[in-house]
Coordinates of C-alpha atoms in Angstrom, one line a residue:
M21 CA 11.0 14.1 8.3
F22 CA 13.6 16.6 9.5
D23 CA 13.8 18.4 6.2
D24 CA 13.4 22.2 6.2
G25 CA 11.4 22.3 2.9
D26 CA 7.8 22.9 2.3
V27 CA 5.2 20.1 2.7
C28 CA 2.8 20.1 -0.2
V29 CA -0.4 18.1 -0.7
E30 CA -2.8 17.7 -3.6
T31 CA -6.5 17.2 -3.2
D32 CA -9.3 16.7 -5.7
F33 CA -11.9 18.1 -3.4
W34 CA -12.0 21.4 -5.4
Q35 CA -11.0 19.9 -8.7
N36 CA -13.8 21.5 -10.8
A37 CA -14.0 24.8 -8.9
R38 CA -12.3 28.1 -9.3
L39 CA -12.4 30.0 -6.1
A40 CA -12.9 33.8 -6.1
D41 CA -11.9 34.2 -2.4
R42 CA -9.0 32.5 -0.6
L43 CA -9.4 29.3 1.2
P44 CA -9.9 29.3 5.0
E45 CA -6.3 28.2 5.4
D46 CA -3.6 29.1 7.8
A47 CA -1.4 32.1 7.0
A48 CA 1.6 29.9 6.2
V49 CA -0.4 27.8 3.7
Q50 CA -0.2 28.8 0.0
A51 CA -2.9 27.4 -2.2
A52 CA -2.9 27.3 -6.0
S53 CA -5.7 29.2 -7.9
S54 CA -7.6 26.0 -8.5
A55 CA -7.0 25.1 -4.9
T56 CA -6.0 21.5 -5.7
R57 CA -2.4 22.0 -4.4
M58 CA -1.5 23.4 -1.0
C59 CA 1.9 23.9 0.5
Q60 CA 2.8 24.6 4.1
A61 CA 5.9 26.8 4.5
G62 CA 6.7 25.9 8.2
P63 CA 5.1 22.5 8.7
S64 CA 4.7 20.9 12.1
V65 CA 6.2 17.5 13.0
G66 CA 2.7 16.0 12.6
Q67 CA 2.4 17.5 9.1
R68 CA 5.8 16.1 8.2
A69 CA 4.8 12.7 9.6
A70 CA 1.6 12.8 7.6
D71 CA 3.6 13.7 4.5
L72 CA 5.8 10.7 5.2
G73 CA 2.7 8.6 5.7
G74 CA 1.8 9.2 2.1
E75 CA 4.8 7.4 0.8
L76 CA 6.2 5.0 3.4
P77 CA 3.3 2.5 3.7
W78 CA 3.6 1.6 0.0
L79 CA 7.4 1.3 0.2
L80 CA 7.2 -1.0 3.2
F81 CA 4.4 -3.1 1.5
G82 CA 6.4 -3.4 -1.7
A83 CA 9.6 -4.4 0.2
L84 CA 7.7 -7.0 2.2
A85 CA 6.0 -8.5 -0.9
L86 CA 9.4 -8.6 -2.7
L87 CA 11.0 -10.3 0.3
L88 CA 8.3 -13.0 0.4
F89 CA 8.5 -13.4 -3.4
S90 CA 12.2 -13.9 -3.3
R91 CA 11.9 -16.5 -0.5
M92 CA 9.3 -18.3 -2.6
L93 CA 11.6 -18.3 -5.7
K94 CA 14.5 -19.5 -3.5
A95 CA 12.3 -22.5 -2.4
V96 CA 11.5 -23.2 -6.0
W97 CA 15.1 -23.2 -7.0
L98 CA 16.3 -25.3 -4.1
R99 CA 13.4 -27.9 -3.8
G100 CA 11.5 -27.7 -7.1
P101 CA 8.2 -26.1 -7.9
F102 CA 5.8 -28.7 -6.6
T103 CA 6.7 -28.9 -2.9
E104 CA 4.9 -28.1 0.3
A105 CA 7.3 -25.3 1.1
V106 CA 6.6 -23.5 -2.2
A107 CA 2.8 -23.9 -1.8
R108 CA 3.0 -22.6 1.7
R109 CA 5.1 -19.6 0.7
L110 CA 2.8 -18.8 -2.2
S111 CA -0.2 -18.8 0.2
V112 CA 1.7 -16.5 2.6
L113 CA 2.6 -14.1 -0.2
G114 CA -1.0 -14.1 -1.4
W115 CA -2.4 -13.3 2.1
C116 CA 0.3 -10.5 2.5
V117 CA -0.8 -8.9 -0.8
T118 CA -4.5 -9.4 -0.1
V119 CA -4.4 -7.8 3.4
G120 CA -1.5 -5.4 2.8
T121 CA -3.0 -3.6 -0.2
P122 CA -6.1 -2.2 1.5
L123 CA -4.1 -1.6 4.7
A124 CA -1.4 0.4 3.1
G125 CA -4.0 2.3 1.0
L126 CA -6.0 3.1 4.1
I127 CA -3.0 4.4 6.0
V128 CA -2.0 6.6 3.0
G129 CA -5.6 7.9 2.7
W130 CA -5.7 8.8 6.4
S131 CA -2.4 10.6 6.2
H132 CA -3.5 12.5 3.2
S133 CA -6.8 13.4 4.7
W134 CA -5.2 14.6 7.9
L135 CA -2.7 16.7 6.0
V136 CA -5.4 18.4 3.9
G137 CA -7.4 19.0 7.1
S138 CA -4.5 20.5 8.9
M139 CA -3.9 23.0 6.1
A140 CA -7.5 23.9 5.4
P141 CA -9.4 22.9 8.6
I142 CA -12.9 23.8 7.5
V143 CA -12.8 22.0 4.2
G144 CA -10.9 18.7 5.0
S145 CA -12.0 15.6 3.1
G146 CA -12.7 12.2 4.7
P147 CA -10.2 9.3 4.6
T148 CA -10.1 7.3 1.4
V149 CA -8.4 4.1 0.4
T150 CA -5.8 4.8 -2.3
G151 CA -3.7 2.5 -4.5
P152 CA -4.2 -0.3 -6.9
M153 CA -7.0 -2.4 -5.4
V154 CA -6.7 -4.9 -8.2
L155 CA -3.8 -6.4 -6.2
I156 CA -6.4 -7.8 -3.8
L157 CA -7.6 -10.1 -6.7
A158 CA -4.0 -11.1 -7.4
G159 CA -3.4 -11.9 -3.8
L160 CA -6.5 -14.0 -3.6
A161 CA -5.4 -15.8 -6.8
A162 CA -2.1 -16.6 -5.2
V163 CA -3.8 -18.0 -2.1
I164 CA -6.0 -20.2 -4.3
M165 CA -3.0 -21.4 -6.3
G166 CA -1.2 -22.2 -3.1
K167 CA -4.0 -24.4 -2.0
I168 CA -4.2 -26.1 -5.4
M169 CA -0.5 -26.7 -5.3
R170 CA -0.7 -28.1 -1.8
E171 CA -3.4 -30.6 -3.0
G172 CA -1.2 -31.5 -6.0
V173 CA 1.8 -32.1 -3.7
R174 CA -0.4 -34.5 -1.5
M175 CA -1.6 -36.3 -4.6
R176 CA 2.0 -36.7 -5.9
E177 CA 3.1 -38.1 -2.5
D178 CA 0.2 -40.6 -2.6
V179 CA 1.2 -41.7 -6.1
E180 CA 4.8 -42.1 -5.0
G181 CA 3.7 -44.1 -1.9
T182 CA 1.7 -46.6 -3.9
I183 CA 4.3 -47.2 -6.6

């Protein structure tokens, strides 16, 4: 964030267009001929934060998901796979992935949109949700498997209680 380098952003707003005139950008912004890549020579703190907002949410989401996954694996290793703790941790991991994927994608989309709008104010694009949205299905599958495992644990406890 305190780097002295340029801040660059790519946009697909003008992907199929070749512009004869220059974009309505600031004097410090350099745009490629196809206008899909813009770089700001002396970015503001807000532009640096928006550039960081394009990477940081996915890194934090990945770190949190890996932490929850490692806790689940540790519970499997210590207590066995069919226990209440494993089922609960699998459900927590599933909800984290289900909610965290669109949330991180929305934050990245907002940051990207704001950065494009700050470099070419007239032509900024609206916020989009980026990232692999198929992870939402994987998260929901983990939540469902956690509930199935929880019922299996209860059934096993009932069988052990009657024997």
